[in-house]
């Protein structure tokens, strides 16, 4: 079974530029998550999709970050314009259901973003 | 927002030693998961503990969920260099509209020297 795919793996941009990340979840997984992981910290949830609807985006900085999952499969996360503090690893994860006590999430390898 | 405190933040030991990582919160979780993350990769699920007081073993790793479902520990016996990595605990929220939402601890970076 193929895992969660993410691209690109690395991205270096200058502040105020735009960047987009792509994620393809495990086939059949209804729920997709985007996390931000700053060096030395655990992942922080940015947004959760259930199929193509947003379940939780309470910690997404909506003035600069946007995400979509138009057909309920793959997803794109965009930052526009980027700030220095956005330097982090952006992880995509998927799960079968998205709720319940087990809620096992499968993570992609992440995109390491460096903002100069 | 529920918080998970992990300790220690860094652990550097010799091969063959034992170690314990702790994950504590003032909140109750419906379950608690432990992940291991290697450099350049995403976290990989090791185990999920669900019942208060539950103990699960995975080879040399022993996971325990506190009786009140607020804390957990990971114990590694006879650590090996291959155990090196970032260990993350994550609690699944117990109810409400966020049921199942994961909150991650800040992680423990483990280095096992040969």
PDB file of C-alpha atoms in Angstrom:
ATOM      1  CA  UNK A   1       0.000   0.000   0.000  1.00  0.00           C
ATOM      2  CA  UNK A   2       1.438   3.361  -1.023  1.00  0.00           C
ATOM      3  CA  UNK A   3       1.979   5.844   1.777  1.00  0.00           C
ATOM      4  CA  UNK A   4       1.255   9.549   1.962  1.00  0.00           C
ATOM      5  CA  UNK A   5       3.112  11.399  -0.786  1.00  0.00           C
ATOM      6  CA  UNK A   6       4.341  14.971  -0.473  1.00  0.00           C
ATOM      7  CA  UNK A   7       6.209  17.323  -2.768  1.00  0.00           C
ATOM      8  CA  UNK A   8       8.507  19.069  -2.920  1.00  0.00           C
ATOM      9  CA  UNK A   9      10.724  17.615  -0.196  1.00  0.00           C
ATOM     10  CA  UNK A  10      12.688  20.842   0.205  1.00  0.00           C
ATOM     11  CA  UNK A  11      12.009  24.458  -0.659  1.00  0.00           C
ATOM     12  CA  UNK A  12      14.041  27.602  -0.087  1.00  0.00           C
ATOM     13  CA  UNK A  13      12.421  30.977  -0.705  1.00  0.00           C
ATOM     14  CA  UNK A  14      12.878  34.574   0.308  1.00  0.00           C
ATOM     15  CA  UNK A  15      10.508  36.327   2.651  1.00  0.00           C
ATOM     16  CA  UNK A  16       7.417  37.787   1.019  1.00  0.00           C
ATOM     17  CA  UNK A  17       7.518  35.155  -1.745  1.00  0.00           C
ATOM     18  CA  UNK A  18       4.788  32.554  -2.228  1.00  0.00           C
ATOM     19  CA  UNK A  19       5.084  28.789  -1.917  1.00  0.00           C
ATOM     20  CA  UNK A  20       2.793  25.805  -2.349  1.00  0.00           C
ATOM     21  CA  UNK A  21       2.995  22.263  -1.056  1.00  0.00           C
ATOM     22  CA  UNK A  22       1.176  19.240  -2.415  1.00  0.00           C
ATOM     23  CA  UNK A  23      -0.065  16.121  -0.639  1.00  0.00           C
ATOM     24  CA  UNK A  24      -1.621  12.894  -1.886  1.00  0.00           C
ATOM     25  CA  UNK A  25      -3.070  10.834   0.994  1.00  0.00           C
ATOM     26  CA  UNK A  26      -3.409   7.079   1.266  1.00  0.00           C
ATOM     27  CA  UNK A  27      -6.121   5.821  -1.059  1.00  0.00           C
ATOM     28  CA  UNK A  28      -9.498   5.638   0.659  1.00  0.00           C
ATOM     29  CA  UNK A  29      -8.567   7.863   3.584  1.00  0.00           C
ATOM     30  CA  UNK A  30     -11.311  10.398   4.134  1.00  0.00           C
ATOM     31  CA  UNK A  31      -9.407  12.681   6.465  1.00  0.00           C
ATOM     32  CA  UNK A  32      -6.368  14.770   5.575  1.00  0.00           C
ATOM     33  CA  UNK A  33      -4.296  16.913   7.915  1.00  0.00           C
ATOM     34  CA  UNK A  34      -1.631  19.563   7.468  1.00  0.00           C
ATOM     35  CA  UNK A  35       0.781  20.073  10.360  1.00  0.00           C
ATOM     36  CA  UNK A  36       3.585  22.554  10.918  1.00  0.00           C
ATOM     37  CA  UNK A  37       6.621  21.240  12.796  1.00  0.00           C
ATOM     38  CA  UNK A  38       9.132  23.833  13.908  1.00  0.00           C
ATOM     39  CA  UNK A  39      12.594  22.514  14.748  1.00  0.00           C
ATOM     40  CA  UNK A  40      12.672  21.073  18.247  1.00  0.00           C
ATOM     41  CA  UNK A  41       8.880  20.983  18.623  1.00  0.00           C
ATOM     42  CA  UNK A  42       6.071  18.531  18.035  1.00  0.00           C
ATOM     43  CA  UNK A  43       3.740  18.901  15.049  1.00  0.00           C
ATOM     44  CA  UNK A  44       1.029  21.561  15.315  1.00  0.00           C
ATOM     45  CA  UNK A  45      -2.221  21.014  13.432  1.00  0.00           C
ATOM     46  CA  UNK A  46      -2.915  23.706  10.844  1.00  0.00           C
ATOM     47  CA  UNK A  47      -6.001  22.334   9.123  1.00  0.00           C
ATOM     48  CA  UNK A  48      -8.064  19.141   8.962  1.00  0.00           C
ATOM     49  CA  UNK A  49     -10.232  18.109   6.018  1.00  0.00           C
ATOM     50  CA  UNK A  50     -12.980  15.494   6.053  1.00  0.00           C
ATOM     51  CA  UNK A  51     -13.368  14.575   2.377  1.00  0.00           C
ATOM     52  CA  UNK A  52     -13.356  18.034   0.745  1.00  0.00           C
ATOM     53  CA  UNK A  53     -14.771  19.952   3.729  1.00  0.00           C
ATOM     54  CA  UNK A  54     -12.811  21.781   6.447  1.00  0.00           C
ATOM     55  CA  UNK A  55     -13.296  20.289   9.930  1.00  0.00           C
ATOM     56  CA  UNK A  56     -10.789  22.383  11.880  1.00  0.00           C
ATOM     57  CA  UNK A  57      -8.704  25.357  10.758  1.00  0.00           C
ATOM     58  CA  UNK A  58      -8.576  27.154  14.097  1.00  0.00           C
ATOM     59  CA  UNK A  59      -4.771  27.330  14.113  1.00  0.00           C
ATOM     60  CA  UNK A  60      -4.299  28.251  10.463  1.00  0.00           C
ATOM     61  CA  UNK A  61      -2.966  31.830  10.014  1.00  0.00           C
ATOM     62  CA  UNK A  62      -5.614  32.699   7.485  1.00  0.00           C
ATOM     63  CA  UNK A  63      -4.095  36.025   6.519  1.00  0.00           C
ATOM     64  CA  UNK A  64      -1.254  34.204   4.758  1.00  0.00           C
ATOM     65  CA  UNK A  65      -2.022  30.489   4.712  1.00  0.00           C
ATOM     66  CA  UNK A  66      -4.653  28.752   2.600  1.00  0.00           C
ATOM     67  CA  UNK A  67      -5.422  25.144   1.841  1.00  0.00           C
ATOM     68  CA  UNK A  68      -7.793  23.263  -0.399  1.00  0.00           C
ATOM     69  CA  UNK A  69      -8.847  19.709  -1.107  1.00  0.00           C
ATOM     70  CA  UNK A  70     -11.145  20.218  -4.053  1.00  0.00           C
ATOM     71  CA  UNK A  71     -12.002  16.647  -5.050  1.00  0.00           C
ATOM     72  CA  UNK A  72     -11.616  15.115  -1.626  1.00  0.00           C
ATOM     73  CA  UNK A  73      -8.344  13.422  -2.537  1.00  0.00           C
ATOM     74  CA  UNK A  74      -5.109  15.383  -2.835  1.00  0.00           C
ATOM     75  CA  UNK A  75      -4.534  18.738  -1.202  1.00  0.00           C
ATOM     76  CA  UNK A  76      -2.493  21.905  -1.580  1.00  0.00           C
ATOM     77  CA  UNK A  77      -1.238  24.186   1.179  1.00  0.00           C
ATOM     78  CA  UNK A  78      -0.146  27.681   0.188  1.00  0.00           C
ATOM     79  CA  UNK A  79       1.707  30.432   2.005  1.00  0.00           C
ATOM     80  CA  UNK A  80       1.505  33.945   0.600  1.00  0.00           C
ATOM     81  CA  UNK A  81       3.508  35.957   1.549  1.00  0.00           C
ATOM     82  CA  UNK A  82       6.009  33.914   3.535  1.00  0.00           C
ATOM     83  CA  UNK A  83       7.655  35.186   6.710  1.00  0.00           C
ATOM     84  CA  UNK A  84      10.902  34.112   8.346  1.00  0.00           C
ATOM     85  CA  UNK A  85       8.972  32.378  11.150  1.00  0.00           C
ATOM     86  CA  UNK A  86       7.298  30.092   8.592  1.00  0.00           C
ATOM     87  CA  UNK A  87      10.538  28.125   8.290  1.00  0.00           C
ATOM     88  CA  UNK A  88       9.525  24.630   9.370  1.00  0.00           C
ATOM     89  CA  UNK A  89       8.680  21.156   8.154  1.00  0.00           C
ATOM     90  CA  UNK A  90       5.149  20.896   6.772  1.00  0.00           C
ATOM     91  CA  UNK A  91       3.716  17.447   7.317  1.00  0.00           C
ATOM     92  CA  UNK A  92       0.694  15.967   5.647  1.00  0.00           C
ATOM     93  CA  UNK A  93      -1.124  13.054   7.272  1.00  0.00           C
ATOM     94  CA  UNK A  94      -4.219  11.037   6.496  1.00  0.00           C
ATOM     95  CA  UNK A  95      -6.507   8.748   8.425  1.00  0.00           C
ATOM     96  CA  UNK A  96      -9.382   6.496   7.571  1.00  0.00           C
ATOM     97  CA  UNK A  97     -12.064   8.269   9.570  1.00  0.00           C
ATOM     98  CA  UNK A  98     -10.624  11.281  11.385  1.00  0.00           C
ATOM     99  CA  UNK A  99     -12.394  10.824  14.682  1.00  0.00           C
ATOM    100  CA  UNK A 100     -12.668   8.414  17.528  1.00  0.00           C
ATOM    101  CA  UNK A 101     -10.230   7.301  20.157  1.00  0.00           C
ATOM    102  CA  UNK A 102      -7.919   5.405  17.851  1.00  0.00           C
ATOM    103  CA  UNK A 103      -7.679   7.880  14.951  1.00  0.00           C
ATOM    104  CA  UNK A 104      -4.458   6.403  13.598  1.00  0.00           C
ATOM    105  CA  UNK A 105      -2.756   8.953  11.371  1.00  0.00           C
ATOM    106  CA  UNK A 106      -0.228   8.126   8.690  1.00  0.00           C
ATOM    107  CA  UNK A 107       2.317  10.806   7.882  1.00  0.00           C
ATOM    108  CA  UNK A 108       4.132  11.756   4.724  1.00  0.00           C
ATOM    109  CA  UNK A 109       7.870  12.588   4.709  1.00  0.00           C
ATOM    110  CA  UNK A 110       7.209  16.323   4.940  1.00  0.00           C
ATOM    111  CA  UNK A 111       8.400  19.404   3.081  1.00  0.00           C
ATOM    112  CA  UNK A 112      11.220  21.324   4.709  1.00  0.00           C
ATOM    113  CA  UNK A 113      10.693  25.044   4.067  1.00  0.00           C
ATOM    114  CA  UNK A 114      13.452  27.584   4.618  1.00  0.00           C
ATOM    115  CA  UNK A 115      12.525  31.264   4.387  1.00  0.00           C
ATOM    116  CA  UNK A 116      15.510  33.602   3.987  1.00  0.00           C
TER     117      UNK A 116
ATOM    118  CA  UNK B   1      -6.402  23.717  24.091  1.00  0.00           C
ATOM    119  CA  UNK B   2      -4.993  20.605  25.711  1.00  0.00           C
ATOM    120  CA  UNK B   3      -1.250  20.498  26.407  1.00  0.00           C
ATOM    121  CA  UNK B   4       1.147  17.572  26.657  1.00  0.00           C
ATOM    122  CA  UNK B   5       4.457  17.977  28.441  1.00  0.00           C
ATOM    123  CA  UNK B   6       7.165  15.556  27.437  1.00  0.00           C
ATOM    124  CA  UNK B   7      10.332  14.942  29.416  1.00  0.00           C
ATOM    125  CA  UNK B   8      13.179  14.825  29.089  1.00  0.00           C
ATOM    126  CA  UNK B   9      13.579  16.924  25.970  1.00  0.00           C
ATOM    127  CA  UNK B  10      16.992  15.400  25.202  1.00  0.00           C
ATOM    128  CA  UNK B  11      18.444  12.032  26.164  1.00  0.00           C
ATOM    129  CA  UNK B  12      21.939  10.810  25.281  1.00  0.00           C
ATOM    130  CA  UNK B  13      22.840   7.321  26.495  1.00  0.00           C
ATOM    131  CA  UNK B  14      25.147   4.395  25.793  1.00  0.00           C
ATOM    132  CA  UNK B  15      24.062   1.226  24.054  1.00  0.00           C
ATOM    133  CA  UNK B  16      22.617  -1.259  26.530  1.00  0.00           C
ATOM    134  CA  UNK B  17      21.228   1.305  28.981  1.00  0.00           C
ATOM    135  CA  UNK B  18      17.569   1.602  29.901  1.00  0.00           C
ATOM    136  CA  UNK B  19      15.539   4.793  29.634  1.00  0.00           C
ATOM    137  CA  UNK B  20      12.083   6.191  30.278  1.00  0.00           C
ATOM    138  CA  UNK B  21      10.298   9.056  28.534  1.00  0.00           C
ATOM    139  CA  UNK B  22       7.330  10.718  30.205  1.00  0.00           C
ATOM    140  CA  UNK B  23       4.287  12.431  28.770  1.00  0.00           C
ATOM    141  CA  UNK B  24       2.079  14.398  31.183  1.00  0.00           C
ATOM    142  CA  UNK B  25      -1.062  16.502  30.980  1.00  0.00           C
ATOM    143  CA  UNK B  26      -3.746  17.934  33.207  1.00  0.00           C
ATOM    144  CA  UNK B  27      -6.332  16.865  30.621  1.00  0.00           C
ATOM    145  CA  UNK B  28      -7.971  13.503  30.070  1.00  0.00           C
ATOM    146  CA  UNK B  29      -7.439  11.851  26.701  1.00  0.00           C
ATOM    147  CA  UNK B  30      -9.511   9.156  25.026  1.00  0.00           C
ATOM    148  CA  UNK B  31      -6.285   7.537  23.882  1.00  0.00           C
ATOM    149  CA  UNK B  32      -2.606   8.271  23.659  1.00  0.00           C
ATOM    150  CA  UNK B  33      -0.299   7.456  20.793  1.00  0.00           C
ATOM    151  CA  UNK B  34       3.473   7.229  20.616  1.00  0.00           C
ATOM    152  CA  UNK B  35       5.305   8.034  17.395  1.00  0.00           C
ATOM    153  CA  UNK B  36       8.934   7.797  16.360  1.00  0.00           C
ATOM    154  CA  UNK B  37      10.360  10.221  13.814  1.00  0.00           C
ATOM    155  CA  UNK B  38      13.695   9.924  12.038  1.00  0.00           C
ATOM    156  CA  UNK B  39      15.457  12.887  10.401  1.00  0.00           C
ATOM    157  CA  UNK B  40      13.878  13.808   7.080  1.00  0.00           C
ATOM    158  CA  UNK B  41      10.864  11.579   7.626  1.00  0.00           C
ATOM    159  CA  UNK B  42       7.385  11.907   9.041  1.00  0.00           C
ATOM    160  CA  UNK B  43       6.355  10.402  12.398  1.00  0.00           C
ATOM    161  CA  UNK B  44       5.575   6.681  12.392  1.00  0.00           C
ATOM    162  CA  UNK B  45       3.033   5.280  14.838  1.00  0.00           C
ATOM    163  CA  UNK B  46       4.472   2.854  17.390  1.00  0.00           C
ATOM    164  CA  UNK B  47       1.464   2.153  19.597  1.00  0.00           C
ATOM    165  CA  UNK B  48      -1.933   3.398  20.754  1.00  0.00           C
ATOM    166  CA  UNK B  49      -2.998   2.966  24.388  1.00  0.00           C
ATOM    167  CA  UNK B  50      -6.671   3.335  25.131  1.00  0.00           C
ATOM    168  CA  UNK B  51      -7.593   2.024  28.580  1.00  0.00           C
ATOM    169  CA  UNK B  52      -6.462   3.634  31.839  1.00  0.00           C
ATOM    170  CA  UNK B  53      -3.643   1.532  33.324  1.00  0.00           C
ATOM    171  CA  UNK B  54      -3.027  -0.268  30.042  1.00  0.00           C
ATOM    172  CA  UNK B  55       0.464  -1.610  29.372  1.00  0.00           C
ATOM    173  CA  UNK B  56       1.624  -2.570  25.882  1.00  0.00           C
ATOM    174  CA  UNK B  57       4.916  -4.106  24.893  1.00  0.00           C
ATOM    175  CA  UNK B  58       6.631  -3.860  21.527  1.00  0.00           C
ATOM    176  CA  UNK B  59       9.856  -5.900  21.701  1.00  0.00           C
ATOM    177  CA  UNK B  60      12.124  -3.838  23.994  1.00  0.00           C
ATOM    178  CA  UNK B  61       9.631  -0.951  24.268  1.00  0.00           C
ATOM    179  CA  UNK B  62       7.013  -0.830  27.033  1.00  0.00           C
ATOM    180  CA  UNK B  63       4.215   1.721  26.930  1.00  0.00           C
ATOM    181  CA  UNK B  64       1.938   2.567  29.835  1.00  0.00           C
ATOM    182  CA  UNK B  65      -1.190   4.708  30.023  1.00  0.00           C
ATOM    183  CA  UNK B  66      -1.915   6.296  33.387  1.00  0.00           C
ATOM    184  CA  UNK B  67      -4.947   5.170  35.370  1.00  0.00           C
ATOM    185  CA  UNK B  68      -6.603   8.570  34.917  1.00  0.00           C
ATOM    186  CA  UNK B  69      -5.705   8.681  31.193  1.00  0.00           C
ATOM    187  CA  UNK B  70      -3.758  11.917  31.690  1.00  0.00           C
ATOM    188  CA  UNK B  71      -0.212  10.642  31.380  1.00  0.00           C
ATOM    189  CA  UNK B  72       1.883   7.973  29.705  1.00  0.00           C
ATOM    190  CA  UNK B  73       5.387   6.609  29.695  1.00  0.00           C
ATOM    191  CA  UNK B  74       7.665   4.866  27.249  1.00  0.00           C
ATOM    192  CA  UNK B  75      10.372   2.605  28.630  1.00  0.00           C
ATOM    193  CA  UNK B  76      13.134   1.194  26.436  1.00  0.00           C
ATOM    194  CA  UNK B  77      15.192  -1.714  27.722  1.00  0.00           C
ATOM    195  CA  UNK B  78      18.763  -2.244  26.533  1.00  0.00           C
ATOM    196  CA  UNK B  79      18.718   0.640  24.053  1.00  0.00           C
ATOM    197  CA  UNK B  80      20.409   0.161  20.701  1.00  0.00           C
ATOM    198  CA  UNK B  81      21.775   2.747  18.219  1.00  0.00           C
ATOM    199  CA  UNK B  82      18.832   1.948  15.958  1.00  0.00           C
ATOM    200  CA  UNK B  83      16.506   3.391  18.621  1.00  0.00           C
ATOM    201  CA  UNK B  84      17.940   6.856  17.964  1.00  0.00           C
ATOM    202  CA  UNK B  85      15.263   9.330  16.894  1.00  0.00           C
ATOM    203  CA  UNK B  86      12.599  11.779  18.004  1.00  0.00           C
ATOM    204  CA  UNK B  87       9.876  10.218  20.145  1.00  0.00           C
ATOM    205  CA  UNK B  88       6.524  11.996  20.197  1.00  0.00           C
ATOM    206  CA  UNK B  89       3.476  11.393  22.316  1.00  0.00           C
ATOM    207  CA  UNK B  90       0.088  12.525  21.047  1.00  0.00           C
ATOM    208  CA  UNK B  91      -3.182  12.593  22.931  1.00  0.00           C
ATOM    209  CA  UNK B  92      -6.563  12.154  21.269  1.00  0.00           C
ATOM    210  CA  UNK B  93      -9.152  14.545  22.703  1.00  0.00           C
ATOM    211  CA  UNK B  94     -11.847  12.912  24.744  1.00  0.00           C
ATOM    212  CA  UNK B  95     -15.012  14.474  23.457  1.00  0.00           C
ATOM    213  CA  UNK B  96     -16.942  17.323  21.973  1.00  0.00           C
ATOM    214  CA  UNK B  97     -16.478  18.508  18.446  1.00  0.00           C
ATOM    215  CA  UNK B  98     -12.741  17.808  18.618  1.00  0.00           C
ATOM    216  CA  UNK B  99     -13.201  14.126  19.441  1.00  0.00           C
ATOM    217  CA  UNK B 100     -10.116  12.288  18.245  1.00  0.00           C
ATOM    218  CA  UNK B 101      -8.097  15.442  17.451  1.00  0.00           C
ATOM    219  CA  UNK B 102      -4.425  14.822  18.260  1.00  0.00           C
ATOM    220  CA  UNK B 103      -2.327  17.126  20.427  1.00  0.00           C
ATOM    221  CA  UNK B 104       1.396  16.416  20.233  1.00  0.00           C
ATOM    222  CA  UNK B 105       4.023  16.814  22.904  1.00  0.00           C
ATOM    223  CA  UNK B 106       7.222  18.657  22.023  1.00  0.00           C
ATOM    224  CA  UNK B 107       9.168  15.432  21.612  1.00  0.00           C
ATOM    225  CA  UNK B 108      12.179  13.704  23.147  1.00  0.00           C
ATOM    226  CA  UNK B 109      15.348  13.488  21.069  1.00  0.00           C
ATOM    227  CA  UNK B 110      17.044  10.184  21.912  1.00  0.00           C
ATOM    228  CA  UNK B 111      20.638   9.458  20.913  1.00  0.00           C
ATOM    229  CA  UNK B 112      22.052   6.015  21.623  1.00  0.00           C
ATOM    230  CA  UNK B 113      25.828   5.794  21.279  1.00  0.00           C
ATOM    231  CA  UNK B 114      27.484   2.504  20.270  1.00  0.00           C
TER     232      UNK B 114
END
